[in-house]
Coordinates of C-alpha atoms in Angstrom, one line a residue:
M76 CA 45.1 19.6 44.5
R77 CA 45.5 23.5 43.1
N78 CA 48.9 23.3 43.2
V79 CA 49.1 20.7 40.9
F80 CA 47.6 22.8 38.3
R81 CA 49.2 25.8 39.1
L82 CA 52.6 24.6 38.0
I83 CA 50.6 23.2 34.2
R84 CA 51.0 25.7 31.2
P85 CA 48.0 26.9 30.5
S86 CA 48.8 26.5 27.0
S87 CA 48.7 22.9 27.3
L88 CA 45.0 23.1 27.4
V89 CA 44.7 24.7 24.2
I90 CA 47.2 22.2 22.4
L91 CA 45.4 19.4 23.9
L92 CA 41.8 20.7 22.7
I93 CA 43.7 21.2 18.9
A94 CA 45.2 17.5 19.4
S95 CA 41.8 16.1 20.3
M96 CA 40.1 17.5 17.2
V97 CA 43.1 16.3 14.5
S98 CA 42.6 12.9 15.9
Y99 CA 39.0 13.2 16.1
Y100 CA 38.4 14.1 12.3
Y101 CA 41.4 12.1 10.9
L102 CA 40.0 8.9 12.5
K103 CA 36.9 9.7 11.3
S104 CA 38.1 9.7 7.9
T105 CA 39.7 6.1 8.3
G106 CA 36.6 4.8 8.8
I107 CA 36.6 4.7 12.8
S108 CA 33.4 5.4 13.8
D109 CA 33.2 4.6 17.5
L110 CA 34.5 7.1 19.8
T111 CA 35.9 4.5 22.2
S112 CA 37.7 2.4 19.4
M113 CA 39.2 6.4 18.2
Y114 CA 40.0 6.9 22.1
Q115 CA 41.8 3.4 22.5
T116 CA 43.6 3.7 19.5
I117 CA 45.3 7.1 19.8
F118 CA 46.8 5.8 22.7
G119 CA 48.1 2.2 20.9
G120 CA 45.7 0.3 22.0
K121 CA 44.8 -0.8 18.4
P122 CA 47.6 -1.7 15.8
L123 CA 49.0 1.5 14.6
N124 CA 48.7 1.1 10.6
G125 CA 50.4 3.8 8.8
P126 CA 52.4 6.6 9.6
L127 CA 50.1 8.9 10.1
L128 CA 48.6 6.9 13.1
K129 CA 51.9 6.2 14.4
G130 CA 52.3 10.3 14.5
L131 CA 49.4 11.0 16.4
F132 CA 50.5 8.2 19.3
V133 CA 54.1 9.5 19.2
M134 CA 52.1 13.1 19.4
M135 CA 49.8 12.4 22.3
L136 CA 52.6 10.8 24.4
S137 CA 54.7 13.9 23.6
L138 CA 51.9 16.0 24.6
L139 CA 51.4 14.5 28.2
Q140 CA 55.1 14.7 28.7
Y141 CA 55.4 18.8 27.6
T142 CA 52.1 19.4 30.2
L143 CA 53.7 17.9 33.4
I144 CA 57.2 18.7 32.4
D145 CA 57.2 21.7 34.7
Y146 CA 55.5 20.6 37.2
I147 CA 58.0 17.2 37.6
V148 CA 60.7 19.5 37.3
Y149 CA 59.7 22.0 40.1
Y150 CA 59.7 19.1 42.4
I151 CA 62.9 17.5 41.2
D152 CA 65.1 20.9 41.2
G153 CA 63.7 22.0 44.4
F154 CA 64.3 18.6 46.1
E155 CA 66.7 20.1 48.9
Y156 CA 63.6 22.8 49.6
L157 CA 61.0 20.5 49.8
S158 CA 62.5 18.0 51.7
I159 CA 63.5 20.4 54.4
R160 CA 59.7 21.7 54.2
Y161 CA 58.1 18.0 54.0
G162 CA 60.3 16.8 56.7
N163 CA 61.5 13.5 54.5
K164 CA 61.9 12.4 51.2
N165 CA 59.2 10.3 51.6
K166 CA 56.9 13.0 51.9
W167 CA 58.2 14.6 49.0
L168 CA 57.8 11.8 46.7
K169 CA 53.9 11.3 48.2
D170 CA 53.2 15.0 47.1
L171 CA 54.7 14.5 43.8
L172 CA 53.2 11.1 43.1
K173 CA 49.6 12.7 44.2
G174 CA 50.2 15.3 41.4
V175 CA 51.3 13.1 38.8
F176 CA 48.3 10.8 39.5
I177 CA 45.6 13.7 39.6
Y178 CA 47.2 15.2 36.4
T179 CA 47.7 11.9 34.4
A180 CA 43.7 11.4 35.2
T181 CA 42.5 14.8 34.1
F182 CA 44.5 14.6 31.0
V183 CA 43.1 11.2 30.1
I184 CA 39.6 12.0 30.6
L185 CA 39.9 15.7 29.0
F186 CA 41.0 14.0 25.9
Y187 CA 37.8 11.6 25.8
L188 CA 35.5 14.6 26.8
F189 CA 36.9 16.8 24.2
G190 CA 36.2 13.6 21.6
L191 CA 32.6 13.4 23.1
L192 CA 32.3 17.1 22.2
F193 CA 33.4 16.6 18.5
D194 CA 31.2 13.6 18.3
F195 CA 28.1 15.2 19.7
I196 CA 29.0 18.2 16.7
Y197 CA 30.0 15.7 14.0
N198 CA 26.5 13.8 14.7
N199 CA 24.5 16.9 14.3
F200 CA 24.0 17.5 18.4
M201 CA 22.9 14.3 19.4
F202 CA 24.8 11.9 21.2
V203 CA 25.6 8.2 20.5
Q204 CA 25.2 5.5 22.9
T205 CA 28.2 4.0 24.4
E206 CA 28.8 0.7 26.6
I207 CA 29.7 2.6 30.2
I208 CA 31.4 -0.8 31.3
I209 CA 33.8 -1.1 28.3
L210 CA 34.2 2.8 28.6
V211 CA 35.3 2.3 31.7
G212 CA 37.7 -0.6 30.9
V213 CA 39.4 1.7 28.5
V214 CA 39.9 4.6 30.4
L215 CA 41.4 2.5 33.0
R216 CA 43.5 0.9 30.9
I217 CA 44.9 4.2 29.4
F218 CA 45.5 5.7 32.7
L219 CA 47.6 2.8 33.8
F220 CA 49.7 2.9 30.5
C221 CA 50.3 7.3 30.9
I222 CA 51.2 6.5 34.0
V223 CA 54.2 4.4 33.4
I224 CA 55.2 6.6 30.8
V225 CA 55.1 9.6 33.3
L226 CA 57.1 7.7 36.1
L227 CA 59.3 6.8 33.3
Q228 CA 59.5 10.5 32.8
I229 CA 60.5 11.0 36.2
F230 CA 63.1 8.3 36.4
L231 CA 65.2 9.6 33.3
L232 CA 64.5 13.3 34.6
L233 CA 66.2 12.6 37.9
M234 CA 69.4 11.2 36.0
Y235 CA 69.5 13.4 32.9
T236 CA 68.7 17.0 31.3
K237 CA 65.4 18.1 30.1
T238 CA 66.8 17.7 26.5
S239 CA 68.2 14.5 26.8
V240 CA 65.3 12.9 28.3
F241 CA 62.9 14.7 25.4
I242 CA 65.2 12.6 23.0
I243 CA 65.4 9.2 24.8
S244 CA 61.2 9.9 25.5
G245 CA 60.9 10.5 21.7
G246 CA 62.7 7.3 20.9
I247 CA 60.8 4.9 23.2
S248 CA 57.7 6.5 22.3
I249 CA 58.6 5.8 18.5
L250 CA 59.6 2.1 19.6
L251 CA 56.5 1.8 21.0
A252 CA 54.4 3.0 17.8
M253 CA 56.6 0.8 15.4
T254 CA 56.2 -2.8 17.9
S255 CA 52.1 -2.0 18.5
H256 CA 51.5 -5.0 16.0
Y257 CA 53.1 -7.4 18.5
E258 CA 50.9 -7.8 21.2
G259 CA 51.7 -11.3 21.9
S260 CA 55.0 -9.7 23.6
V261 CA 55.6 -10.4 27.1
L262 CA 56.7 -6.9 27.4
Y263 CA 53.7 -5.0 25.5
I264 CA 52.0 -2.5 27.6
L265 CA 49.7 -0.8 25.3
P266 CA 46.3 -0.1 26.5
R267 CA 44.7 -3.2 23.8
S268 CA 41.7 -5.3 23.9
S269 CA 41.7 -8.8 24.3
S270 CA 40.4 -11.9 26.7
P271 CA 39.9 -11.3 30.5
L272 CA 42.6 -13.2 31.4
N273 CA 45.2 -11.7 29.1
L274 CA 43.3 -8.3 30.3
L275 CA 44.3 -8.8 33.9
F276 CA 47.6 -10.0 32.9
D277 CA 48.0 -6.4 31.0
V278 CA 47.0 -4.5 34.1
L279 CA 48.8 -6.6 36.7
K280 CA 51.9 -6.1 34.5
S281 CA 51.5 -2.2 34.3
I282 CA 50.6 -1.8 38.0
V283 CA 53.9 -4.2 38.8
L284 CA 55.8 -2.1 35.8
A285 CA 54.5 1.1 37.9
I286 CA 55.6 0.0 41.7
V287 CA 59.2 -1.0 39.9
L288 CA 59.3 2.4 38.7
I289 CA 58.3 4.3 41.7
T290 CA 60.8 2.3 43.7
L291 CA 63.6 3.4 41.5
I292 CA 62.3 6.9 41.7
Q293 CA 62.6 6.5 45.7
K294 CA 66.4 5.5 45.4
K295 CA 67.4 8.1 43.3

């Protein structure tokens, strides 16, 4: 676990804090007062109305990929050496994915905790109660969504340069932001709130997509 954070840029934490603050106060100004709704909105779980909301969504996905890029590239560029050290490709992939899962979870949780801090300050140092079950559900859906994005980033980095992947990922983020209103689509993967049945279908869809991407990465 220590090796995961050793390869993460320290500046990412500062940028994440600033991004959280900007997102929180902007969403407050739009009339969204519930922290969980804010958290879900910034990751595309609510329709992104207006260019600024779409911009915040693209910014968060770009930040997620920026913070993980050095860790992922270290494993990809050092594939031959690491494969020898681990003994086979499966162990290399397992170690890579372990770090990816740990850091993505940290990213998702930290973003919420920063928002909680700003909410605490905004409400004159009083915590606003939230339903834990709803919060956990939102966090898990956002985590799954972010994992899919990061796995896609790894897959693209195995085929293209960092610059090309940055451009492609930016295009995908913009496309997701533009299609945030089309919740009925079969390909919709954003962490929306919906009925229990649709929610289960969305979770399964994200898990299947993650497994497909891991399989494609393994075959590269």
